[in-house]
Structures are given as structure tokens and as C-alpha cells.
XYZ file of N, CA and C in Angstrom:
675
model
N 74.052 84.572 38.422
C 73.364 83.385 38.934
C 73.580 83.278 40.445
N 72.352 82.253 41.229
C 72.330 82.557 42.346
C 73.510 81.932 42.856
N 74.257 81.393 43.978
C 75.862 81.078 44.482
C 75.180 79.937 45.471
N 75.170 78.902 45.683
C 74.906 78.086 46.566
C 75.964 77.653 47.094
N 76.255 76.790 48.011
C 77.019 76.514 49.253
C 77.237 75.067 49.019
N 78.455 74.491 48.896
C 79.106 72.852 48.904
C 77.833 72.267 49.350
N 77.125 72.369 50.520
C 76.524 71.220 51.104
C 74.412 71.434 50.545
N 74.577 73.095 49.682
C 73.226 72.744 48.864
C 73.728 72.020 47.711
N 74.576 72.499 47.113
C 74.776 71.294 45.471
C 75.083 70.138 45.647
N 74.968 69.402 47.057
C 75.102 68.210 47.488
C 73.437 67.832 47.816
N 72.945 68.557 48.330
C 71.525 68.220 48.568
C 70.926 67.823 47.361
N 70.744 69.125 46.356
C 70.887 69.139 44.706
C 70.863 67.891 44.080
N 72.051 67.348 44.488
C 72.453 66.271 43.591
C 71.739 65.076 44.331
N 72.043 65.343 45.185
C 71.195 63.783 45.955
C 69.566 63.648 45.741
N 69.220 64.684 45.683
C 67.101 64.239 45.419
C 67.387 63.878 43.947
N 68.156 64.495 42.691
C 68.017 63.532 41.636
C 68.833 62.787 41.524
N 69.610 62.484 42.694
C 70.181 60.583 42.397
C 69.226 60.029 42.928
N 68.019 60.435 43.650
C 67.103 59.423 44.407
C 65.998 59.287 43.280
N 65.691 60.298 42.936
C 64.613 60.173 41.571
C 65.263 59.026 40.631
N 66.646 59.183 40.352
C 66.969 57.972 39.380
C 66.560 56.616 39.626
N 66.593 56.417 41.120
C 66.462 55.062 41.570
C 65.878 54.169 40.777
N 64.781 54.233 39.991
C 63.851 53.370 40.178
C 63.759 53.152 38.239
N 64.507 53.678 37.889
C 64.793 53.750 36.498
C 65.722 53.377 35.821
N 65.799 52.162 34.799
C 66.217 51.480 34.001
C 67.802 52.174 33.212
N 67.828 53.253 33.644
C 68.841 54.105 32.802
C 70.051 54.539 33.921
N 69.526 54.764 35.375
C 70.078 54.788 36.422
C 71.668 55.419 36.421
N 72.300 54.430 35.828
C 73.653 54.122 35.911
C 74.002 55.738 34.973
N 73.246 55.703 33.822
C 73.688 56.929 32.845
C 73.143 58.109 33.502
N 72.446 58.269 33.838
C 71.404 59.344 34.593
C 72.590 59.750 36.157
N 73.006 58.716 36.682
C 73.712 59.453 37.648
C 75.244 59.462 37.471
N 75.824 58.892 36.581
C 76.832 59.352 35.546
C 76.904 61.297 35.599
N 75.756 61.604 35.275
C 75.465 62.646 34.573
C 75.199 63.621 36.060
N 74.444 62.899 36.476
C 74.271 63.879 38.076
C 76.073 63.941 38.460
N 76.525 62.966 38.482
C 78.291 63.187 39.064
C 79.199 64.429 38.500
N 78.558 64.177 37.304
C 79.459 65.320 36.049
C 79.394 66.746 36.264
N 78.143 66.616 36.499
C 77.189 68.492 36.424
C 77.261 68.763 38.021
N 77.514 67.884 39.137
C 77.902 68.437 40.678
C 79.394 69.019 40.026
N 80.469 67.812 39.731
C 81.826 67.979 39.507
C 81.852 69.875 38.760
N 81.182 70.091 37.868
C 81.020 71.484 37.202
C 80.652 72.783 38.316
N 79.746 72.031 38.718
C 79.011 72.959 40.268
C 80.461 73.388 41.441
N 80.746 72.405 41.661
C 82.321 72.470 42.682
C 83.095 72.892 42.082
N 83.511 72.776 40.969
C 84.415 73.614 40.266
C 84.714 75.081 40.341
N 83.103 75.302 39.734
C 82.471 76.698 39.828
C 82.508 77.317 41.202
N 82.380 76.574 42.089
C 82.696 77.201 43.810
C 84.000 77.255 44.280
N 85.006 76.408 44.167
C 86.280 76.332 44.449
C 87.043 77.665 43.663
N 86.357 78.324 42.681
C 87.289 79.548 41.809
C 86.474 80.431 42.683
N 85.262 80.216 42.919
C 84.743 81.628 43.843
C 85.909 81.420 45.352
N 85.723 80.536 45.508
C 86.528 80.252 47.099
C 87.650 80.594 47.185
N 88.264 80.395 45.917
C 89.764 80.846 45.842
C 89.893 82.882 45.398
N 88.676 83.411 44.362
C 88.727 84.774 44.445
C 88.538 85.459 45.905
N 88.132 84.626 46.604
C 87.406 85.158 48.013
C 88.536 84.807 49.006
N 89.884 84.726 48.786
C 91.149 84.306 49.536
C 90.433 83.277 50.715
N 89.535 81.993 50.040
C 89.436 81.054 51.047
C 89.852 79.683 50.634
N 91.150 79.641 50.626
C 92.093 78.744 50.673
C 91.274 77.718 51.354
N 91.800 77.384 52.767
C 90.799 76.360 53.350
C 89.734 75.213 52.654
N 88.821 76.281 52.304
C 87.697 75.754 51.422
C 87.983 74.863 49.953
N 88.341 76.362 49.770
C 88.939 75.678 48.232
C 89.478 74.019 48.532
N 90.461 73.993 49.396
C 91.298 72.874 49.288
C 90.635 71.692 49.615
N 89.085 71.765 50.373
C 88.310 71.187 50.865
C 87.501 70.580 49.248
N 86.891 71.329 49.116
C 86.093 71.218 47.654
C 87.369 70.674 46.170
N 88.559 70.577 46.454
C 89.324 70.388 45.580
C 89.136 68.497 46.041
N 89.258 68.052 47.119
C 89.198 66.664 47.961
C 87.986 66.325 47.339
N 87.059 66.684 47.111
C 85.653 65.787 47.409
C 85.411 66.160 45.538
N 86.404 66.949 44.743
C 86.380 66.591 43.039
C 87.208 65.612 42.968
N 88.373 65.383 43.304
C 89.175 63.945 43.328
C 88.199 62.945 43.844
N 87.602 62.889 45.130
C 86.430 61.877 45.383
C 86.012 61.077 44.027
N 84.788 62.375 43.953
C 83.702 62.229 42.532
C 84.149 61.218 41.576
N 85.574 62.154 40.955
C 85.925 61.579 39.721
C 86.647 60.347 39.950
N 86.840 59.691 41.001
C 87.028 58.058 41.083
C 85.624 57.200 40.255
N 84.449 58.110 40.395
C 83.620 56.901 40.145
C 83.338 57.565 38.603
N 84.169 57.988 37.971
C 83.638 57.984 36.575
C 83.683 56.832 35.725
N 84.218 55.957 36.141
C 84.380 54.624 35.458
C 84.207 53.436 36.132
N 83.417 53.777 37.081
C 82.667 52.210 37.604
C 80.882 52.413 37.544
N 80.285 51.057 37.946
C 79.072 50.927 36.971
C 77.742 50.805 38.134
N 78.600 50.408 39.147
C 77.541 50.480 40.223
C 77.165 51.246 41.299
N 76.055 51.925 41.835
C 76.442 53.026 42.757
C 74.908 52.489 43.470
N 75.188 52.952 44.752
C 74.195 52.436 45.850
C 72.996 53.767 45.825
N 72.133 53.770 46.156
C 70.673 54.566 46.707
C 71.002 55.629 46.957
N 72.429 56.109 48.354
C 72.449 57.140 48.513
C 74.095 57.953 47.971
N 73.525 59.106 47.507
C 74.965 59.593 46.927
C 75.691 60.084 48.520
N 75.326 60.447 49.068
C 76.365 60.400 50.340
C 77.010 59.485 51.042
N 76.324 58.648 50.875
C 77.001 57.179 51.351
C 77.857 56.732 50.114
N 77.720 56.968 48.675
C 79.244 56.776 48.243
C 79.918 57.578 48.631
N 79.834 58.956 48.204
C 81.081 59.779 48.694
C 81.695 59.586 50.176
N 81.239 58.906 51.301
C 81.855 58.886 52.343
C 82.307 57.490 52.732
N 82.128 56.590 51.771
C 82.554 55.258 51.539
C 84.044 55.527 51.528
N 85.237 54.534 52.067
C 86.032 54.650 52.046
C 87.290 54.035 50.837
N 86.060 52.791 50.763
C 86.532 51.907 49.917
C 86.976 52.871 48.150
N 87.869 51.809 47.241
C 88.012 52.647 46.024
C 86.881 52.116 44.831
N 86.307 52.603 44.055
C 85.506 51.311 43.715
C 86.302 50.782 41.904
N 85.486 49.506 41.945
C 85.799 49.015 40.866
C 85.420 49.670 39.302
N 86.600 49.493 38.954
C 86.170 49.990 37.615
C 85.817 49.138 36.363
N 85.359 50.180 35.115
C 84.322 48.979 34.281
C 84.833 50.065 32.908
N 85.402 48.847 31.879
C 85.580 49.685 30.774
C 84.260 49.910 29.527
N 84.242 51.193 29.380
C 82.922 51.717 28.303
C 83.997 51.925 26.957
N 83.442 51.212 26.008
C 83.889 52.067 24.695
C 82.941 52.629 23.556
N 83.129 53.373 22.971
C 82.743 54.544 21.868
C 82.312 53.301 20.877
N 81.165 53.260 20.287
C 80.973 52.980 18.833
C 81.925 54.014 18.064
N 82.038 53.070 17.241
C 83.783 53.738 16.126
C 82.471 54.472 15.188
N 81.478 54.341 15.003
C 80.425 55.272 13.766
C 80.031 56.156 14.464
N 80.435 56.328 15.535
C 79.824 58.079 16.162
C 80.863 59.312 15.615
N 82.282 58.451 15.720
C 83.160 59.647 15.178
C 83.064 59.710 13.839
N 82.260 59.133 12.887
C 81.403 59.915 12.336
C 81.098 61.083 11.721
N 80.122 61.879 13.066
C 79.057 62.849 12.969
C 79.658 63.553 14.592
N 80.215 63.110 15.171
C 80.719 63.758 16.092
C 82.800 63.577 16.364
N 83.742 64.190 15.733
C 85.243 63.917 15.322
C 85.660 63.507 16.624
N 86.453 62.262 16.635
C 86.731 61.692 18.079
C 87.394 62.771 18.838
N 88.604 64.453 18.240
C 89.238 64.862 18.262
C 87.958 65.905 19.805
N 87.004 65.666 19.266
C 85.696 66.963 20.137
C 85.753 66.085 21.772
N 85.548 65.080 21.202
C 85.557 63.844 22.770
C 86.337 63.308 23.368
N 87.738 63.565 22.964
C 88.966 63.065 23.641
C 90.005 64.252 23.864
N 88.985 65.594 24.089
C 89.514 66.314 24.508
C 89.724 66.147 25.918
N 91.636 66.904 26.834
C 91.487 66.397 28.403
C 90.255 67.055 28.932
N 89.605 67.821 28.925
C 88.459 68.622 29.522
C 87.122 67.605 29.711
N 87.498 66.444 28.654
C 86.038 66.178 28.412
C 86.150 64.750 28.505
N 86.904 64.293 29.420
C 86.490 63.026 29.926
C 85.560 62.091 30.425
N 84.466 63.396 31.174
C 82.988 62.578 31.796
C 82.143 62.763 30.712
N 82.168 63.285 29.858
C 81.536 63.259 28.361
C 81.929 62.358 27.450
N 83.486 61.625 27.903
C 83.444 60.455 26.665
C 82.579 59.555 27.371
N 82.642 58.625 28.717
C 81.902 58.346 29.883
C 80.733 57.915 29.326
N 79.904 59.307 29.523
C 78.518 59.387 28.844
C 78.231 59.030 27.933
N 78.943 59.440 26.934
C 78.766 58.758 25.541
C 78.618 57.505 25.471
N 79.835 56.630 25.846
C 80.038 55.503 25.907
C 78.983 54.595 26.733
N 78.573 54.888 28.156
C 77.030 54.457 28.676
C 75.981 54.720 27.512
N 76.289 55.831 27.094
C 74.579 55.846 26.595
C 74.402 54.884 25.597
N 75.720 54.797 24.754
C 75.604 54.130 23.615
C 74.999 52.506 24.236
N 75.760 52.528 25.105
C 75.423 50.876 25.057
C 74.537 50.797 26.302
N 73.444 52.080 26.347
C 72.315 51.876 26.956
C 71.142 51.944 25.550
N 71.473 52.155 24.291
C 71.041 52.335 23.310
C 70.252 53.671 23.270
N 71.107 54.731 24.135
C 70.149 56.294 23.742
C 71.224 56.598 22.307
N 70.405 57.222 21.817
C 70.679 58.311 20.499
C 71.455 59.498 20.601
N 72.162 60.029 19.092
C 72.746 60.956 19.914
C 72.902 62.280 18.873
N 72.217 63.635 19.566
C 71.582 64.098 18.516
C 72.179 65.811 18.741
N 72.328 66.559 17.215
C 72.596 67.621 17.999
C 71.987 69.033 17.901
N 71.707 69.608 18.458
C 70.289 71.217 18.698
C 71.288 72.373 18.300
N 71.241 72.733 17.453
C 71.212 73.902 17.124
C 70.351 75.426 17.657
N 70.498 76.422 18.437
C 69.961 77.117 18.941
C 71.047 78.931 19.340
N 70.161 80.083 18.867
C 70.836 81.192 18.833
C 70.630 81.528 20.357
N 71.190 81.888 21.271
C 71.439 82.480 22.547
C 71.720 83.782 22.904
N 71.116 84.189 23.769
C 71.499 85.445 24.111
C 72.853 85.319 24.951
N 73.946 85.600 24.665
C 75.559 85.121 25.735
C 75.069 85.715 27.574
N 73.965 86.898 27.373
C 74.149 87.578 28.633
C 73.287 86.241 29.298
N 72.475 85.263 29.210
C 71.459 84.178 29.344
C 72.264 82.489 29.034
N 73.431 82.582 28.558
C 73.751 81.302 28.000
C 74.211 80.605 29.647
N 74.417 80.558 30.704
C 74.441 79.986 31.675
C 72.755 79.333 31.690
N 72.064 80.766 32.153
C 70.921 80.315 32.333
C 70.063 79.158 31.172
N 70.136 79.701 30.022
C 69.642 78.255 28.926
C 70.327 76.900 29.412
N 71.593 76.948 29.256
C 72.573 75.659 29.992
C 71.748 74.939 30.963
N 71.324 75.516 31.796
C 71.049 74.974 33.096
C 69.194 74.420 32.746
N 68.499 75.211 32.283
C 67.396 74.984 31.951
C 67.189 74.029 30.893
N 67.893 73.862 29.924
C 67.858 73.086 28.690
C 68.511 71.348 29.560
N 69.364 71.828 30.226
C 69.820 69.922 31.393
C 68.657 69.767 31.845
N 67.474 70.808 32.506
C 66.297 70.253 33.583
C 65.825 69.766 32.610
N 65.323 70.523 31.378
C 63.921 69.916 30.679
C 64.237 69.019 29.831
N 65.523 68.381 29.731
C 65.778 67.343 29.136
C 65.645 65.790 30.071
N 66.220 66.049 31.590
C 65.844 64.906 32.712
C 64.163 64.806 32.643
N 64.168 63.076 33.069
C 65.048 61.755 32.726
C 65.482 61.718 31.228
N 65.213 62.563 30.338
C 64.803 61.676 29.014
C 66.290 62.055 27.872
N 67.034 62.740 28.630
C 68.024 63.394 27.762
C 69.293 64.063 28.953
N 70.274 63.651 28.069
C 71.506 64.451 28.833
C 72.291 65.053 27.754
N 73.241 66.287 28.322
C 73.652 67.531 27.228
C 74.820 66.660 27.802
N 75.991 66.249 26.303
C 77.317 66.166 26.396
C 77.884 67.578 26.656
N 78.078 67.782 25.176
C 79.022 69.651 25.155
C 78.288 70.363 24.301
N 78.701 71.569 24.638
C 78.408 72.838 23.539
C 79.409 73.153 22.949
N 79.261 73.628 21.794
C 80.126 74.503 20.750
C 79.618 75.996 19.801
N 80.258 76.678 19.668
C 79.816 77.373 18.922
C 80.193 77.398 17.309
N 79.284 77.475 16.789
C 79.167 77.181 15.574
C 79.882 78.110 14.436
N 79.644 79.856 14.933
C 80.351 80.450 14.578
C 80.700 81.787 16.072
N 81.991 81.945 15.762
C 82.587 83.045 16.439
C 82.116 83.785 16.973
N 81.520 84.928 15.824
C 81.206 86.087 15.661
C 79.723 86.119 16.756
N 79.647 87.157 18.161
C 78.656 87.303 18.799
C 78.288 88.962 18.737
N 78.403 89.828 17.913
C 78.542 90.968 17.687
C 77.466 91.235 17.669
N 76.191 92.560 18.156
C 74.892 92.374 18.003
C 75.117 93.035 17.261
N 73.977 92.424 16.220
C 73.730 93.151 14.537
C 73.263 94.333 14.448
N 72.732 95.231 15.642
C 72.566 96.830 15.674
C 72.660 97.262 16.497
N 72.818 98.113 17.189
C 72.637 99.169 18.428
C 71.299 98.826 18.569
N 72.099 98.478 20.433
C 70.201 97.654 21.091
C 69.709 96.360 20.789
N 70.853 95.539 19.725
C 70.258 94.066 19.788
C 71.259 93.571 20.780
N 70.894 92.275 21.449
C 71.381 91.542 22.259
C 72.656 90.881 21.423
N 73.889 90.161 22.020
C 74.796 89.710 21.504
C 74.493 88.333 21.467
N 74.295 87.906 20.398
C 73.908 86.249 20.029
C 75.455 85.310 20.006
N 74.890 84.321 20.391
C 76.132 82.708 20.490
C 75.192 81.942 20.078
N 75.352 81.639 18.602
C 75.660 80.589 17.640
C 75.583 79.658 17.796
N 75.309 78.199 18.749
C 75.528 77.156 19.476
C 74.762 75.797 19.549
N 75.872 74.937 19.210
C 75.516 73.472 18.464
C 75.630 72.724 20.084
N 74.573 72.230 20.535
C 74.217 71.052 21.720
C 74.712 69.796 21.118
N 75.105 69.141 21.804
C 75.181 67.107 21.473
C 74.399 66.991 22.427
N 73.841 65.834 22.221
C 72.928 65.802 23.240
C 72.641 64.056 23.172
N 71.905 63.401 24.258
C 72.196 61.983 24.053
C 70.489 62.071 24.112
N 69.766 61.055 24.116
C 67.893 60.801 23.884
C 68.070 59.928 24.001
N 67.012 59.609 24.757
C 66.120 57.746 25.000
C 65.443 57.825 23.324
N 65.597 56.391 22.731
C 64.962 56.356 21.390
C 63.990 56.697 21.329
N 62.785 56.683 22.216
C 61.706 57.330 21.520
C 61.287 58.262 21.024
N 62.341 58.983 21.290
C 61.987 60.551 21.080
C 62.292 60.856 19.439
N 61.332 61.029 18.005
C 62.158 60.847 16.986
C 61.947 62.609 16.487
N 61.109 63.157 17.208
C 60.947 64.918 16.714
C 60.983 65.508 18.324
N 62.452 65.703 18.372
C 62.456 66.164 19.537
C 61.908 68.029 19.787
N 61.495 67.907 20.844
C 61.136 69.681 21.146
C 61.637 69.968 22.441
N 61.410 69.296 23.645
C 61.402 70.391 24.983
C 61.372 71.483 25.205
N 60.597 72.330 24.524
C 60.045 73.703 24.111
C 61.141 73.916 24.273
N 62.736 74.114 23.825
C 63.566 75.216 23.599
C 63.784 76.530 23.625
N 62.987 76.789 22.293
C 62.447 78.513 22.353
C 61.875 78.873 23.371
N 61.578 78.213 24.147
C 61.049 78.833 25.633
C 62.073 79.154 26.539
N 62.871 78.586 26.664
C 63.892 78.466 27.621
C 64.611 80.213 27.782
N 65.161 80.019 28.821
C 65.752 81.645 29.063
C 66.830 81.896 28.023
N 66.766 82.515 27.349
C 67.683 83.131 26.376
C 68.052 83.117 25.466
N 66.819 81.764 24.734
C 66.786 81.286 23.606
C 66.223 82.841 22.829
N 66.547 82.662 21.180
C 66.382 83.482 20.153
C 65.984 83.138 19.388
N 65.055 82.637 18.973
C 64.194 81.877 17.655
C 64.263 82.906 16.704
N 63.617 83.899 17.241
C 63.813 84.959 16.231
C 65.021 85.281 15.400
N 66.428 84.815 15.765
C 67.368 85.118 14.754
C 67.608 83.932 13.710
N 67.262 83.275 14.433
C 67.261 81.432 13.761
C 66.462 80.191 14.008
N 65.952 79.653 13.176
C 64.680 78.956 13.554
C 65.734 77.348 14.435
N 65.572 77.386 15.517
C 65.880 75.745 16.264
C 65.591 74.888 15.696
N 67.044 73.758 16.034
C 67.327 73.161 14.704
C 67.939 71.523 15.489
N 67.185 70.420 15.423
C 67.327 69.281 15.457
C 67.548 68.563 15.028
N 68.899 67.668 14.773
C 69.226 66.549 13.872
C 69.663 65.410 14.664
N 69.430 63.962 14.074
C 69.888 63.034 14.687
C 70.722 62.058 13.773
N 71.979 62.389 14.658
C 73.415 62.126 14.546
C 73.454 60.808 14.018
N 73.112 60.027 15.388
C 73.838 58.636 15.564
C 72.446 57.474 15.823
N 72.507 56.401 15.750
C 71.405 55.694 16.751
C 72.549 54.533 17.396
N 71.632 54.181 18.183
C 72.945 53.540 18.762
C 71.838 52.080 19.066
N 72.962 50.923 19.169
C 71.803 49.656 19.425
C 72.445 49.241 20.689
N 71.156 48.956 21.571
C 71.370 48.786 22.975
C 72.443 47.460 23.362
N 73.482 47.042 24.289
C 74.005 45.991 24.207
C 73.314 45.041 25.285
């Protein structure tokens, strides 16, 4: 995948915090823009650090401590650069889990330490009243970045990906010359209207219909507060 630079996955992130503006969901939608930069910097700070650039790294390590201050407050202004260079700390706002999601999703998957801006999400969406549903889909592993990334676009505004899992282990290709398949269960959150979801999937880079027909269920519904 292509390697962009701290100050494009900042650009990145800022035209769809500006697209959010004007939309009722806002708060969850750039929740979600915070999460998937935080993943982006991540992903650069291990290149920065294979590339003996200390410096950097330690730079991009500052502005993930930033970020993750605002995982738990509710209000955020127009421009994402003007929070991040805000000095102030901001206020925080407690979200909790509907107790019937753990459920269909084991609280044990969402209170993992890794997956803190995913309980977050959860917890907004629920009590933005999105749904919460999960896709089943076979992957090619050499493509599973690329689906990742494509399956988040064609889901904005209308959907955000919590986590992936794999469903089963085994990615072994079934002959000489087949591709190595990953097994892999999406959570995924939906605005209610959506009750037969598609976003052409099987289209997406690296999807495999052919080993398994894509597979949509809905989990949870959630009632707006």
C-alpha cells in the first residue's frame, strides 16, 4: 500500500471531518474519523521507527496521545486542526454499552485493551440508534488491507466497521495456484434504514464470493436515546 506522510493523513482526515459537518450523526462519524487517523499514525510511527527515525516517531507518538484525549468527549468544532492544536483538555462525557449487545457480540471481544475506540463507537452508535450488524466475507489475505480500507469508504456516511475477526484459522490455499483465503466476520454499526444491506462487497478488492457466498446478519437494533 501506498505510504503517505503525517501531514497527508491529516489532510485525509480533515475533508471527511468537514463532510461530517452538516450531518445529524456528526459526533459518531468523527469518532470514527479519530480512530482510523489514530490506526494511520500508528502505522507510520513503526515505519518511522524501522527507518531509524526516532525524531519522528516521537513526534507522531505526541499527536496519538493528542487524538486519544478526545475519545470520550462529545463535542468537536468544524475544524479538526483547530482541535488538535487547541491547548485546552476537553471535557469528557460518559457512553455506555446496551447490556443486550453482549448478547450477539461477548463483552470479552469489546473490552479488549486494543479496542477501546471501538467500545466508544459502539456506545455512540447505540445511543445514536444505528444497528449493529455483522458481514461475513472470504478474502484474499494478499488484498485484506486493501478490502479494509475500501469496505470503511463504501460504508461512509452510512456505516462504520468496529473489528474484524476471523472466523476460522486455517488460510491454506485449497490447491496449488489458489489464493490464500481469511475467513472474516466484520461488526459493523448501520443507520436503521438499511434492512438488506449490500455495498457491493463482492466488488471490493479482494473479496471471494466465489469460495463463499457474503453473508449479512443483524445482530442488535438499538433505540435511539
Amino acid at each position: 500500500m501506498e505510504s503517505f506522510s503525517v501531514e497527508q493523513l491529516l489532510e485525509q482526515a480533515e475533508l471527511l471531518w468537514k463532510d461530517f459537518e452538516e450531518l445529524e450523526e456528526k459526533t459518531l462519524l468523527r469518532l470514527g474519523v479519530l480512530r482510523d487517523l489514530l490506526d494511520s499514525l500508528h502505522a507510520k510511527k513503526s515505519e518511522s521507527l524501522a527507518r531509524g527515525k526516532r525524531e519522528e516517531a516521537a513526534q507522531i507518538a505526541a499527536l496519538e496521545a493528542r487524538i486519544d484525549l478526545f475519545r470520550n468527549t462529545s463535542k468537536f468544532g468544524s475544524s479538526l486542526k483547530e482541535l488538535l492544536d487547541a491547548k485546552e483538555t476537553p471535557k469528557k462525557r460518559t457512553r455506555l454499552i446496551p447490556e443486550g449487545l453482549y448478547n450477539f457480540i461477548p463483552k470479552e471481544k469489546l473490552e479488549r485493551f486494543d479496542r477501546s475506540w471501538e467500545m466508544t463507537l459502539a456506545a455512540e452508535g447505540a445511543q445514536q440508534g444505528w444497528n449493529f450488524w455483522s458481514l461475513d466475507v472470504c478474502v484474499d489475505v494478499r488484498q485484506l488491507a486493501d478490502f479494509q480500507s475500501g469496505l470503511g469508504s463504501a460504508l461512509k456516511p452510512n456505516g462504520l466497521i468496529l473489528f474484524a475477526e476471523g472466523r476460522e484459522q486455517d488460510t491454506t490455499p485449497q490447491s496449488e495456484g489458489d489464493e490464500a483465503i481469511w475467513k472474516g466476520r466484520w461488526y459493523i454499526l448501520l443507520k436503521p434504514k438499511f434492512r438488506t444491506p449490500d455495498f457491493r462487497v463482492d466488488s471490493l478488492p479482494g473479496a471471494s464470493p466465489k469460495t463463499e457466498a457474503t453473508y449479512w446478519r443483524l445482530l442488535f437494533t438499538s433505540r435511539k436515546n
